[in-house]
Coordinates of C-alpha atoms in Angstrom, one line a residue:
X12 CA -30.4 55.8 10.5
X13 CA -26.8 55.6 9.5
X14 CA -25.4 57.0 6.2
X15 CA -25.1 53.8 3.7
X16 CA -21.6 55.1 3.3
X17 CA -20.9 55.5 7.1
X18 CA -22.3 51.9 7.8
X19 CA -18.8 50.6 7.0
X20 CA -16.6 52.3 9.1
X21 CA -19.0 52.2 11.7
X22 CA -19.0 48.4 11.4
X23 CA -15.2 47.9 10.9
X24 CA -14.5 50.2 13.8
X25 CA -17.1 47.8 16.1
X26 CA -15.5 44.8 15.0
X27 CA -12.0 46.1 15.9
X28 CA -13.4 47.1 18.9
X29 CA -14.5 43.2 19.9
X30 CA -11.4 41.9 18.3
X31 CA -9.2 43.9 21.4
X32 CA -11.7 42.3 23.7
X33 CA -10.4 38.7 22.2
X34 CA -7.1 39.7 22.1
X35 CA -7.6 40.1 25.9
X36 CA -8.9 36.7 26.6
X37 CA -6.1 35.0 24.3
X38 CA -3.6 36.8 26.6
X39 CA -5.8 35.4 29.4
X40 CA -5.2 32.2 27.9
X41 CA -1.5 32.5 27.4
X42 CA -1.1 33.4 31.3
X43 CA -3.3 30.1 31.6
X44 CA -0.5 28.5 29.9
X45 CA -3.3 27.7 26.9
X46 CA -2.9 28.3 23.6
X47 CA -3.9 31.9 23.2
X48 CA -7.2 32.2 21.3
X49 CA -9.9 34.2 22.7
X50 CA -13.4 34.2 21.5
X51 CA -17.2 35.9 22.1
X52 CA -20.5 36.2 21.0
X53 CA -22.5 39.3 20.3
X54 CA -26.2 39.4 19.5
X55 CA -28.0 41.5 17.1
X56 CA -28.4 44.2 19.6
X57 CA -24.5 44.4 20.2
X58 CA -24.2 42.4 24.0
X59 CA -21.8 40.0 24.4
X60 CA -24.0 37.3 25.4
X61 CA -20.7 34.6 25.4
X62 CA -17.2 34.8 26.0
X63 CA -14.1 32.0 26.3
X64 CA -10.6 31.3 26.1
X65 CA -8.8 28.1 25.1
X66 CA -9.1 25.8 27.8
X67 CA -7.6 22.5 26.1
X68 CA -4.9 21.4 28.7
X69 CA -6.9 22.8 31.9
X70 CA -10.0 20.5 31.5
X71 CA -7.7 17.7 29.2
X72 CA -10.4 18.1 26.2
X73 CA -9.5 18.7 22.8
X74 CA -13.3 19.8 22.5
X75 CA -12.6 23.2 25.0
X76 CA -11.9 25.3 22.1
X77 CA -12.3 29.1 22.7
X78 CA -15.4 28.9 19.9
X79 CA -17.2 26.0 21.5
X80 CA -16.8 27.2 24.8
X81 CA -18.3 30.6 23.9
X82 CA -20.9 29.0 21.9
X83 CA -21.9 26.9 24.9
X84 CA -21.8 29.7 27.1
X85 CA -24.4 31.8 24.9
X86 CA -26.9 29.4 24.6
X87 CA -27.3 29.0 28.1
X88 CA -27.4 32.8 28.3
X89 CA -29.9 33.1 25.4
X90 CA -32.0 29.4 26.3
X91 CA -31.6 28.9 23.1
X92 CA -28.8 26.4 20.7
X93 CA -29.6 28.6 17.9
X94 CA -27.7 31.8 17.8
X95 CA -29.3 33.3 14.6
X96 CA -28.3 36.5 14.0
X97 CA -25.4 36.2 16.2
X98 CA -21.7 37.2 15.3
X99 CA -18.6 35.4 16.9
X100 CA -15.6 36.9 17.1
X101 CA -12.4 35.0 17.4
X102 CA -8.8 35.6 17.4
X103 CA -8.0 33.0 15.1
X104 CA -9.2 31.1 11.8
X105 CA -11.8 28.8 13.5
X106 CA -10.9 25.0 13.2
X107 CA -12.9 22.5 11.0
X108 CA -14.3 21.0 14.3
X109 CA -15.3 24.8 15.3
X110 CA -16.7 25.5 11.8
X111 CA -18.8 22.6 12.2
X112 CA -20.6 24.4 15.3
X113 CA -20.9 27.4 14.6
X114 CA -22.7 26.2 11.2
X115 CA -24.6 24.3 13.6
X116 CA -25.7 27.1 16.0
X117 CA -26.4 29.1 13.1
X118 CA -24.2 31.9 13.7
X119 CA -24.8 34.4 10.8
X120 CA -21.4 36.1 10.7
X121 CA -18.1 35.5 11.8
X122 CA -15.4 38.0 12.8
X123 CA -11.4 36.5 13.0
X124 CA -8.0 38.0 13.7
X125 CA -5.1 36.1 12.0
X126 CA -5.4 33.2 8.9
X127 CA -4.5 29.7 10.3
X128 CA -2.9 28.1 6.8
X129 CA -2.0 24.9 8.7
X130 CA -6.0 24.3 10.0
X131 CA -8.5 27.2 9.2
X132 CA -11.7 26.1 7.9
X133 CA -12.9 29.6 6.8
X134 CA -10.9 29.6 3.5
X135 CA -7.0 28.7 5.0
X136 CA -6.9 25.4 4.6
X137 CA -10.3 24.4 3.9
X138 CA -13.6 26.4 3.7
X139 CA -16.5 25.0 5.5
X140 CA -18.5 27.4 4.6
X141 CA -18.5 25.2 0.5
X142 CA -19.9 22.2 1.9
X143 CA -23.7 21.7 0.6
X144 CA -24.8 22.4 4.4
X145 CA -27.7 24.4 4.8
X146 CA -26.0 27.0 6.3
X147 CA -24.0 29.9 5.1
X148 CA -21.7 32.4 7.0
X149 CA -20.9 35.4 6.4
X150 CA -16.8 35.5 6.9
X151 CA -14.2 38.5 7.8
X152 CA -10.9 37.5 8.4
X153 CA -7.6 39.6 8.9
X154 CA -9.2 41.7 11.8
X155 CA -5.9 43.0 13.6
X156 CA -4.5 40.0 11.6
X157 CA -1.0 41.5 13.1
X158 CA -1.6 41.4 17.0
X159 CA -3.1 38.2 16.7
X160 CA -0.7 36.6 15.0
X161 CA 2.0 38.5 17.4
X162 CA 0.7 36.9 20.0
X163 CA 0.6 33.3 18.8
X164 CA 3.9 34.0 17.4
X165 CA 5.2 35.3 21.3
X166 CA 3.3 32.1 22.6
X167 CA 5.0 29.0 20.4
X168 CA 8.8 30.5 20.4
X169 CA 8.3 30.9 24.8
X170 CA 7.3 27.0 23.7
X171 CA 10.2 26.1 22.0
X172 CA 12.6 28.1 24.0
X173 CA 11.5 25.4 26.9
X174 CA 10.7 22.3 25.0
X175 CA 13.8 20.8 25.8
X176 CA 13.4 20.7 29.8
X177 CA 9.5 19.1 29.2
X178 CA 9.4 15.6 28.8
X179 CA 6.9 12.6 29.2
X180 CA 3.1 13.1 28.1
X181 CA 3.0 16.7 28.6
X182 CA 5.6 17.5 26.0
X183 CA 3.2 16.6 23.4
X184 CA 0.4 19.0 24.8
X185 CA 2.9 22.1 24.4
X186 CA 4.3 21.5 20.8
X187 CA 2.6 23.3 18.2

């Protein structure tokens, strides 16, 4: 049994601990040339269980979010499109479209690195979690807020340092 006033820091130091783990595939992402969010999944007994990156411009879908991908990916691993009791964890304020899933697959809490104010739907720019749905999450955000939002930040000025040699269709895919 933990100590009610140890449960905390124990929790706070696990989340951290999954947070580096999306940092690493949002720097995977990056490399990709994606926009770098990382995401995963860990069940109630603390196993990753999903894990994704952004993958928007690979597979030319506005769908291949880091959250939906890892969502995807744990319900095949569980056999199951309800991840009750689940926690995602995701490098970045999920989107409305990503909120919309994860309230879907039931995912009880969710863990995120920096605030999105132009289109976070976990309290940013909107807060999903208001709507009359029948579905509530629990919601951290600001989890290694800084290298999250470092990384982002790396990402879109490497962007605009070369946005004036890309032209045609793909211009439009790299501009934040």
């Amino acid at each position: 049994m933990i100590f009610p006033a140890l449960e905390g820091i124990f929790t706070n130091m696990q989340d951290e601990l999954f947070m580096e783990m999306c940092l690493e595939l949002a720097a995977a992402a990056a490399d990709a040339g994606e926009v770098p969010v990382g995401a995963l999944i860990v069940s109630p007994d603390n196993r990753i269980v999903g894990k994704a990156h952004n993958l928007t411009i690979h597979r030319n879908s506005p769908l291949a979010h880091a959250e939906m991908l890892s969502i995807a990916d744990a319900a095949t691993t569980l056999g199951n499109y309800r991840l009750t009791d689940c926690t995602l964890f995701v490098s970045m304020e999920p989107c409305l479209m990503c909120a919309g899933a994860i309230q879907e697959a039931r995912i009880k809490r969710v863990v995120f690195g920096c605030y999105d104010s132009k289109r976070g739907a976990l309290g940013s720019a909107c807060d999903a979690n208001i709507l009359p749905a029948n579905h509530r999450m629990e919601i951290r955000g600001g989890v290694l807020e800084e290298k999250s939002a470092a990384l982002l930040k790396g990402f879109f000025q490497m962007r605009r340092d070369t946005e004036v040699v890309v032209t045609g269709p793909t211009r439009n895919r790299l501009i934040a």
